[in-house]
Amino acid sequence: MIRNVLGAVVALVGAAAAVQSPFRRWYDTRLGRDYRIQDLFDGITGVSSSVMASILLPFLFAALLTLVGVVLRSRTAVALAGLVALGFTVLWMVRLGQAESGLTLDGDGSGLGWGVAQALAGGVLILLGALLMSGRRRAARPGRNAPEPFPVPPDDRPDTWPPTQEPGPAAYTSQAPEPEADPYTGPDPYTGPGRHRATSGDEDTAEYPVQGEVPPGQGDDRYRPPHP
């Protein structure tokens, strides 16, 4: 953004200098607006020209192109405007050199004037403004490395997925200690049929009959006490 603003200011200053240059002295006492635009292609003559038919016209076009390039943030348009300003100035110097058999620059005011220097400086400033501008950023097409609208912050933890090797069975085992197995796995003798577990402190461990069973000593001689 700052580069676009700075480049636009420099380019507009150069365009203003280029437009103002034809109203200054270009060679000897002759102003730049006195040279016809067609003299740049047919040869320099002594015929005067109207303002809108003079070499002011290409500089106005360069200034308009500079303004369009600044509004659209187009470096190409601004650079083209600078080339137009420099190109017509150099073309005028070539044609005048052919007509005068050479160009002179004297300290007494004869020869090339400040208008030519101002036109050259304006073209250079326009080109410099195009170099300073960053231009318009092109929107990335979807599917072609389009940047994410909200970048994801990097994770401080190391990336461990996908794993470099297949995890073994130990990777899925619980780290909690396993309960100890009961050393006695047989049937509980105190919870079988016809038995009950005595309460703590009860020393009576006599077996109680279950419904349907014959108590010892009844109905069986094997359980009768011996005759005294």
PDB file of C-alpha atoms in Angstrom:
ATOM      1  CA  MET A   1       0.000   0.000   0.000  1.00  0.00           C
ATOM      2  CA  ILE A   2       2.791   2.447   0.895  1.00  0.00           C
ATOM      3  CA  ARG A   3       4.683   1.579  -2.280  1.00  0.00           C
ATOM      4  CA  ASN A   4       1.605   2.257  -4.401  1.00  0.00           C
ATOM      5  CA  VAL A   5       1.079   5.656  -2.790  1.00  0.00           C
ATOM      6  CA  LEU A   6       4.734   6.666  -3.119  1.00  0.00           C
ATOM      7  CA  GLY A   7       4.945   5.471  -6.710  1.00  0.00           C
ATOM      8  CA  ALA A   8       1.712   7.274  -7.598  1.00  0.00           C
ATOM      9  CA  VAL A   9       2.987  10.571  -6.180  1.00  0.00           C
ATOM     10  CA  VAL A  10       6.280  10.330  -8.084  1.00  0.00           C
ATOM     11  CA  ALA A  11       4.519   9.383 -11.327  1.00  0.00           C
ATOM     12  CA  LEU A  12       2.008  12.237 -11.064  1.00  0.00           C
ATOM     13  CA  VAL A  13       4.780  14.758 -10.411  1.00  0.00           C
ATOM     14  CA  GLY A  14       6.592  13.497 -13.502  1.00  0.00           C
ATOM     15  CA  ALA A  15       3.430  13.736 -15.597  1.00  0.00           C
ATOM     16  CA  ALA A  16       2.830  17.329 -14.458  1.00  0.00           C
ATOM     17  CA  ALA A  17       6.420  18.264 -15.340  1.00  0.00           C
ATOM     18  CA  ALA A  18       6.079  16.689 -18.780  1.00  0.00           C
ATOM     19  CA  VAL A  19       2.840  18.576 -19.519  1.00  0.00           C
ATOM     20  CA  GLN A  20       4.345  21.884 -18.391  1.00  0.00           C
ATOM     21  CA  SER A  21       7.548  21.475 -20.417  1.00  0.00           C
ATOM     22  CA  PRO A  22       6.140  22.583 -23.840  1.00  0.00           C
ATOM     23  CA  PHE A  23       5.370  26.010 -22.349  1.00  0.00           C
ATOM     24  CA  ARG A  24       9.080  26.571 -21.699  1.00  0.00           C
ATOM     25  CA  ARG A  25      11.912  27.309 -24.083  1.00  0.00           C
ATOM     26  CA  TRP A  26      13.064  24.265 -26.011  1.00  0.00           C
ATOM     27  CA  TYR A  27      15.614  25.616 -28.488  1.00  0.00           C
ATOM     28  CA  ASP A  28      16.981  29.141 -28.661  1.00  0.00           C
ATOM     29  CA  THR A  29      13.954  31.392 -28.094  1.00  0.00           C
ATOM     30  CA  ARG A  30      11.353  29.011 -29.465  1.00  0.00           C
ATOM     31  CA  LEU A  31       8.883  27.406 -27.061  1.00  0.00           C
ATOM     32  CA  GLY A  32       8.002  23.763 -27.242  1.00  0.00           C
ATOM     33  CA  ARG A  33       4.352  24.430 -28.096  1.00  0.00           C
ATOM     34  CA  ASP A  34       5.500  26.161 -31.319  1.00  0.00           C
ATOM     35  CA  TYR A  35       6.628  22.847 -32.821  1.00  0.00           C
ATOM     36  CA  ARG A  36       3.943  20.992 -34.726  1.00  0.00           C
ATOM     37  CA  ILE A  37       3.307  17.341 -33.936  1.00  0.00           C
ATOM     38  CA  GLN A  38       3.667  16.464 -37.613  1.00  0.00           C
ATOM     39  CA  ASP A  39       7.144  18.011 -37.676  1.00  0.00           C
ATOM     40  CA  LEU A  40       8.312  15.079 -35.532  1.00  0.00           C
ATOM     41  CA  PHE A  41       7.632  12.757 -38.484  1.00  0.00           C
ATOM     42  CA  ASP A  42       8.183  15.025 -41.507  1.00  0.00           C
ATOM     43  CA  GLY A  43      11.038  17.178 -40.239  1.00  0.00           C
ATOM     44  CA  ILE A  44      11.346  20.354 -38.221  1.00  0.00           C
ATOM     45  CA  THR A  45      10.195  23.529 -39.980  1.00  0.00           C
ATOM     46  CA  GLY A  46       9.850  27.147 -38.960  1.00  0.00           C
ATOM     47  CA  VAL A  47       6.041  27.060 -39.154  1.00  0.00           C
ATOM     48  CA  SER A  48       4.347  27.807 -35.861  1.00  0.00           C
ATOM     49  CA  SER A  49       1.591  25.573 -34.505  1.00  0.00           C
ATOM     50  CA  SER A  50      -1.518  25.905 -32.399  1.00  0.00           C
ATOM     51  CA  VAL A  51      -1.350  24.591 -28.839  1.00  0.00           C
ATOM     52  CA  MET A  52      -3.490  21.476 -29.359  1.00  0.00           C
ATOM     53  CA  ALA A  53      -1.658  20.554 -32.574  1.00  0.00           C
ATOM     54  CA  SER A  54       1.815  20.953 -31.051  1.00  0.00           C
ATOM     55  CA  ILE A  55       4.047  18.471 -29.264  1.00  0.00           C
ATOM     56  CA  LEU A  56       1.947  19.177 -26.174  1.00  0.00           C
ATOM     57  CA  LEU A  57      -0.477  16.515 -27.413  1.00  0.00           C
ATOM     58  CA  PRO A  58       1.719  13.434 -26.696  1.00  0.00           C
ATOM     59  CA  PHE A  59       2.560  14.790 -23.255  1.00  0.00           C
ATOM     60  CA  LEU A  60      -1.137  15.216 -22.482  1.00  0.00           C
ATOM     61  CA  PHE A  61      -1.688  11.620 -23.552  1.00  0.00           C
ATOM     62  CA  ALA A  62       1.173  10.484 -21.290  1.00  0.00           C
ATOM     63  CA  ALA A  63      -0.327  12.375 -18.342  1.00  0.00           C
ATOM     64  CA  LEU A  64      -3.768  10.841 -18.948  1.00  0.00           C
ATOM     65  CA  LEU A  65      -2.253   7.360 -19.189  1.00  0.00           C
ATOM     66  CA  THR A  66      -0.376   7.977 -15.947  1.00  0.00           C
ATOM     67  CA  LEU A  67      -3.562   9.002 -14.177  1.00  0.00           C
ATOM     68  CA  VAL A  68      -5.372   5.867 -15.399  1.00  0.00           C
ATOM     69  CA  GLY A  69      -2.484   3.666 -14.301  1.00  0.00           C
ATOM     70  CA  VAL A  70      -2.431   5.224 -10.839  1.00  0.00           C
ATOM     71  CA  VAL A  71      -6.188   4.783 -10.376  1.00  0.00           C
ATOM     72  CA  LEU A  72      -6.081   1.171 -11.555  1.00  0.00           C
ATOM     73  CA  ARG A  73      -2.752   0.522  -9.815  1.00  0.00           C
ATOM     74  CA  SER A  74      -1.344  -0.685 -13.140  1.00  0.00           C
ATOM     75  CA  ARG A  75       2.426  -0.551 -13.361  1.00  0.00           C
ATOM     76  CA  THR A  76       2.267  -1.341 -17.070  1.00  0.00           C
ATOM     77  CA  ALA A  77       0.141   1.707 -17.885  1.00  0.00           C
ATOM     78  CA  VAL A  78       2.369   4.035 -15.852  1.00  0.00           C
ATOM     79  CA  ALA A  79       5.530   2.657 -17.428  1.00  0.00           C
ATOM     80  CA  LEU A  80       4.014   3.059 -20.901  1.00  0.00           C
ATOM     81  CA  ALA A  81       3.235   6.705 -20.123  1.00  0.00           C
ATOM     82  CA  GLY A  82       6.865   7.304 -19.159  1.00  0.00           C
ATOM     83  CA  LEU A  83       8.057   5.710 -22.392  1.00  0.00           C
ATOM     84  CA  VAL A  84       5.702   7.946 -24.394  1.00  0.00           C
ATOM     85  CA  ALA A  85       7.062  11.101 -22.744  1.00  0.00           C
ATOM     86  CA  LEU A  86      10.683  10.062 -23.190  1.00  0.00           C
ATOM     87  CA  GLY A  87      10.117   8.740 -26.716  1.00  0.00           C
ATOM     88  CA  PHE A  88       8.610  11.930 -28.132  1.00  0.00           C
ATOM     89  CA  THR A  89      11.264  14.074 -26.464  1.00  0.00           C
ATOM     90  CA  VAL A  90      14.087  11.995 -27.940  1.00  0.00           C
ATOM     91  CA  LEU A  91      12.338  11.976 -31.330  1.00  0.00           C
ATOM     92  CA  TRP A  92      12.156  15.783 -31.256  1.00  0.00           C
ATOM     93  CA  MET A  93      15.875  15.991 -30.444  1.00  0.00           C
ATOM     94  CA  VAL A  94      16.714  13.689 -33.368  1.00  0.00           C
ATOM     95  CA  ARG A  95      14.599  15.690 -35.807  1.00  0.00           C
ATOM     96  CA  LEU A  96      15.989  19.007 -34.584  1.00  0.00           C
ATOM     97  CA  GLY A  97      19.535  17.675 -34.846  1.00  0.00           C
ATOM     98  CA  GLN A  98      18.851  16.738 -38.464  1.00  0.00           C
ATOM     99  CA  ALA A  99      17.432  20.191 -39.210  1.00  0.00           C
ATOM    100  CA  GLU A 100      20.155  22.156 -37.393  1.00  0.00           C
ATOM    101  CA  SER A 101      23.031  19.792 -38.265  1.00  0.00           C
ATOM    102  CA  GLY A 102      23.604  19.146 -34.599  1.00  0.00           C
ATOM    103  CA  LEU A 103      22.446  20.268 -31.165  1.00  0.00           C
ATOM    104  CA  THR A 104      24.178  22.848 -29.025  1.00  0.00           C
ATOM    105  CA  LEU A 105      23.979  23.814 -25.413  1.00  0.00           C
ATOM    106  CA  ASP A 106      25.408  27.254 -24.678  1.00  0.00           C
ATOM    107  CA  GLY A 107      25.566  29.158 -21.434  1.00  0.00           C
ATOM    108  CA  ASP A 108      24.234  32.373 -22.974  1.00  0.00           C
ATOM    109  CA  GLY A 109      20.725  30.961 -23.381  1.00  0.00           C
ATOM    110  CA  SER A 110      21.048  29.660 -26.920  1.00  0.00           C
ATOM    111  CA  GLY A 111      20.772  26.020 -27.861  1.00  0.00           C
ATOM    112  CA  LEU A 112      18.724  23.516 -25.856  1.00  0.00           C
ATOM    113  CA  GLY A 113      16.496  25.093 -23.227  1.00  0.00           C
ATOM    114  CA  TRP A 114      15.050  24.030 -19.885  1.00  0.00           C
ATOM    115  CA  GLY A 115      11.873  22.741 -21.502  1.00  0.00           C
ATOM    116  CA  VAL A 116      13.732  19.767 -22.987  1.00  0.00           C
ATOM    117  CA  ALA A 117      15.364  18.950 -19.654  1.00  0.00           C
ATOM    118  CA  GLN A 118      12.011  19.189 -17.902  1.00  0.00           C
ATOM    119  CA  ALA A 119      10.376  16.837 -20.442  1.00  0.00           C
ATOM    120  CA  LEU A 120      13.170  14.292 -20.008  1.00  0.00           C
ATOM    121  CA  ALA A 121      12.987  14.558 -16.225  1.00  0.00           C
ATOM    122  CA  GLY A 122       9.204  14.106 -16.323  1.00  0.00           C
ATOM    123  CA  GLY A 123       9.520  10.884 -18.338  1.00  0.00           C
ATOM    124  CA  VAL A 124      12.166   9.534 -15.978  1.00  0.00           C
ATOM    125  CA  LEU A 125      10.007  10.312 -12.931  1.00  0.00           C
ATOM    126  CA  ILE A 126       7.039   8.512 -14.475  1.00  0.00           C
ATOM    127  CA  LEU A 127       9.179   5.417 -15.056  1.00  0.00           C
ATOM    128  CA  LEU A 128      10.536   5.657 -11.510  1.00  0.00           C
ATOM    129  CA  GLY A 129       6.988   5.811 -10.162  1.00  0.00           C
ATOM    130  CA  ALA A 130       6.114   2.648 -12.083  1.00  0.00           C
ATOM    131  CA  LEU A 131       9.099   0.887 -10.506  1.00  0.00           C
ATOM    132  CA  LEU A 132       8.098   1.997  -7.020  1.00  0.00           C
ATOM    133  CA  MET A 133       4.516   0.812  -7.345  1.00  0.00           C
ATOM    134  CA  SER A 134       3.750  -2.715  -6.189  1.00  0.00           C
ATOM    135  CA  GLY A 135       0.748  -3.042  -8.503  1.00  0.00           C
ATOM    136  CA  ARG A 136      -2.490  -4.884  -7.943  1.00  0.00           C
ATOM    137  CA  ARG A 137      -2.345  -8.321  -6.347  1.00  0.00           C
ATOM    138  CA  ARG A 138      -4.028 -11.005  -8.353  1.00  0.00           C
ATOM    139  CA  ALA A 139      -6.577 -13.146  -6.547  1.00  0.00           C
ATOM    140  CA  ALA A 140      -5.513 -16.773  -6.375  1.00  0.00           C
ATOM    141  CA  ARG A 141      -7.737 -19.160  -8.294  1.00  0.00           C
ATOM    142  CA  PRO A 142      -9.373 -21.932  -6.283  1.00  0.00           C
ATOM    143  CA  GLY A 143      -7.427 -25.143  -6.482  1.00  0.00           C
ATOM    144  CA  ARG A 144      -4.129 -23.472  -7.414  1.00  0.00           C
ATOM    145  CA  ASN A 145      -2.311 -23.123  -4.126  1.00  0.00           C
ATOM    146  CA  ALA A 146      -4.864 -20.641  -2.821  1.00  0.00           C
ATOM    147  CA  PRO A 147      -3.826 -19.296   0.598  1.00  0.00           C
ATOM    148  CA  GLU A 148      -6.042 -19.994   3.529  1.00  0.00           C
ATOM    149  CA  PRO A 149      -8.150 -16.988   4.618  1.00  0.00           C
ATOM    150  CA  PHE A 150      -7.294 -17.646   8.258  1.00  0.00           C
ATOM    151  CA  PRO A 151      -3.887 -19.269   8.696  1.00  0.00           C
ATOM    152  CA  VAL A 152      -3.779 -22.005  11.288  1.00  0.00           C
ATOM    153  CA  PRO A 153      -1.245 -21.314  14.070  1.00  0.00           C
ATOM    154  CA  PRO A 154       1.522 -23.883  14.295  1.00  0.00           C
ATOM    155  CA  ASP A 155       1.140 -26.593  16.900  1.00  0.00           C
ATOM    156  CA  ASP A 156       3.781 -26.674  19.625  1.00  0.00           C
ATOM    157  CA  ARG A 157       3.446 -30.427  19.978  1.00  0.00           C
ATOM    158  CA  PRO A 158       5.451 -32.651  17.662  1.00  0.00           C
ATOM    159  CA  ASP A 159       3.596 -34.198  14.802  1.00  0.00           C
ATOM    160  CA  THR A 160       3.166 -37.889  15.616  1.00  0.00           C
ATOM    161  CA  TRP A 161       0.535 -38.819  13.072  1.00  0.00           C
ATOM    162  CA  PRO A 162       0.682 -40.908  10.984  1.00  0.00           C
ATOM    163  CA  PRO A 163       2.905 -43.242  13.003  1.00  0.00           C
ATOM    164  CA  THR A 164       6.147 -44.329  11.441  1.00  0.00           C
ATOM    165  CA  GLN A 165       5.449 -47.981  12.238  1.00  0.00           C
ATOM    166  CA  GLU A 166       2.498 -50.118  13.117  1.00  0.00           C
ATOM    167  CA  PRO A 167       1.808 -50.006  16.867  1.00  0.00           C
ATOM    168  CA  GLY A 168       2.153 -53.324  18.632  1.00  0.00           C
ATOM    169  CA  PRO A 169      -0.301 -54.863  21.059  1.00  0.00           C
ATOM    170  CA  ALA A 170       1.382 -53.083  23.930  1.00  0.00           C
ATOM    171  CA  ALA A 171       0.319 -49.729  22.472  1.00  0.00           C
ATOM    172  CA  TYR A 172      -3.330 -50.461  23.158  1.00  0.00           C
ATOM    173  CA  THR A 173      -2.957 -52.053  26.628  1.00  0.00           C
ATOM    174  CA  SER A 174      -4.060 -50.186  29.692  1.00  0.00           C
ATOM    175  CA  GLN A 175      -1.459 -48.832  32.018  1.00  0.00           C
ATOM    176  CA  ALA A 176      -3.605 -49.533  35.100  1.00  0.00           C
ATOM    177  CA  PRO A 177      -2.417 -52.477  37.285  1.00  0.00           C
ATOM    178  CA  GLU A 178      -4.367 -55.656  36.770  1.00  0.00           C
ATOM    179  CA  PRO A 179      -6.194 -57.112  39.815  1.00  0.00           C
ATOM    180  CA  GLU A 180      -4.609 -60.106  41.471  1.00  0.00           C
ATOM    181  CA  ALA A 181      -6.255 -63.430  40.735  1.00  0.00           C
ATOM    182  CA  ASP A 182      -7.950 -65.366  43.558  1.00  0.00           C
ATOM    183  CA  PRO A 183      -5.636 -68.252  44.467  1.00  0.00           C
ATOM    184  CA  TYR A 184      -8.620 -70.471  45.249  1.00  0.00           C
ATOM    185  CA  THR A 185     -10.835 -70.982  42.217  1.00  0.00           C
ATOM    186  CA  GLY A 186     -12.840 -74.023  43.379  1.00  0.00           C
ATOM    187  CA  PRO A 187     -16.402 -74.019  44.750  1.00  0.00           C
ATOM    188  CA  ASP A 188     -17.002 -72.326  48.018  1.00  0.00           C
ATOM    189  CA  PRO A 189     -17.666 -75.067  50.613  1.00  0.00           C
ATOM    190  CA  TYR A 190     -19.691 -72.642  52.679  1.00  0.00           C
ATOM    191  CA  THR A 191     -22.138 -71.660  49.977  1.00  0.00           C
ATOM    192  CA  GLY A 192     -23.088 -75.109  48.667  1.00  0.00           C
ATOM    193  CA  PRO A 193     -26.488 -76.786  49.130  1.00  0.00           C
ATOM    194  CA  GLY A 194     -27.451 -77.174  52.743  1.00  0.00           C
ATOM    195  CA  ARG A 195     -24.617 -75.011  54.039  1.00  0.00           C
ATOM    196  CA  HIS A 196     -24.295 -71.537  55.231  1.00  0.00           C
ATOM    197  CA  ARG A 197     -21.406 -69.346  56.180  1.00  0.00           C
ATOM    198  CA  ALA A 198     -21.256 -68.613  59.864  1.00  0.00           C
ATOM    199  CA  THR A 199     -20.929 -65.071  60.949  1.00  0.00           C
ATOM    200  CA  SER A 200     -17.681 -63.748  62.280  1.00  0.00           C
ATOM    201  CA  GLY A 201     -17.126 -64.971  65.869  1.00  0.00           C
ATOM    202  CA  ASP A 202     -19.666 -67.781  65.588  1.00  0.00           C
ATOM    203  CA  GLU A 203     -17.977 -71.023  66.526  1.00  0.00           C
ATOM    204  CA  ASP A 204     -20.993 -73.157  65.699  1.00  0.00           C
ATOM    205  CA  THR A 205     -20.087 -74.881  62.472  1.00  0.00           C
ATOM    206  CA  ALA A 206     -22.796 -77.590  62.669  1.00  0.00           C
ATOM    207  CA  GLU A 207     -24.396 -78.507  59.431  1.00  0.00           C
ATOM    208  CA  TYR A 208     -28.098 -77.774  59.179  1.00  0.00           C
ATOM    209  CA  PRO A 209     -30.346 -80.015  57.173  1.00  0.00           C
ATOM    210  CA  VAL A 210     -31.906 -78.837  53.999  1.00  0.00           C
ATOM    211  CA  GLN A 211     -35.568 -79.483  53.247  1.00  0.00           C
ATOM    212  CA  GLY A 212     -35.951 -83.032  51.905  1.00  0.00           C
ATOM    213  CA  GLU A 213     -32.861 -84.431  53.573  1.00  0.00           C
ATOM    214  CA  VAL A 214     -33.009 -86.892  56.513  1.00  0.00           C
ATOM    215  CA  PRO A 215     -31.101 -85.720  59.543  1.00  0.00           C
ATOM    216  CA  PRO A 216     -28.345 -87.927  60.696  1.00  0.00           C
ATOM    217  CA  GLY A 217     -29.561 -90.569  63.230  1.00  0.00           C
ATOM    218  CA  GLN A 218     -33.113 -90.784  61.869  1.00  0.00           C
ATOM    219  CA  GLY A 219     -34.262 -93.558  59.575  1.00  0.00           C
ATOM    220  CA  ASP A 220     -30.786 -95.030  59.136  1.00  0.00           C
ATOM    221  CA  ASP A 221     -29.132 -97.525  61.461  1.00  0.00           C
ATOM    222  CA  ARG A 222     -25.746 -96.274  60.550  1.00  0.00           C
ATOM    223  CA  TYR A 223     -26.397 -93.152  62.494  1.00  0.00           C
ATOM    224  CA  ARG A 224     -27.834 -94.802  65.617  1.00  0.00           C
ATOM    225  CA  PRO A 225     -25.669 -94.555  68.699  1.00  0.00           C
ATOM    226  CA  PRO A 226     -24.339 -97.821  70.042  1.00  0.00           C
ATOM    227  CA  HIS A 227     -26.453 -99.631  72.683  1.00  0.00           C
ATOM    228  CA  PRO A 228     -25.118 -98.989  76.143  1.00  0.00           C
TER     229      PRO A 228
END
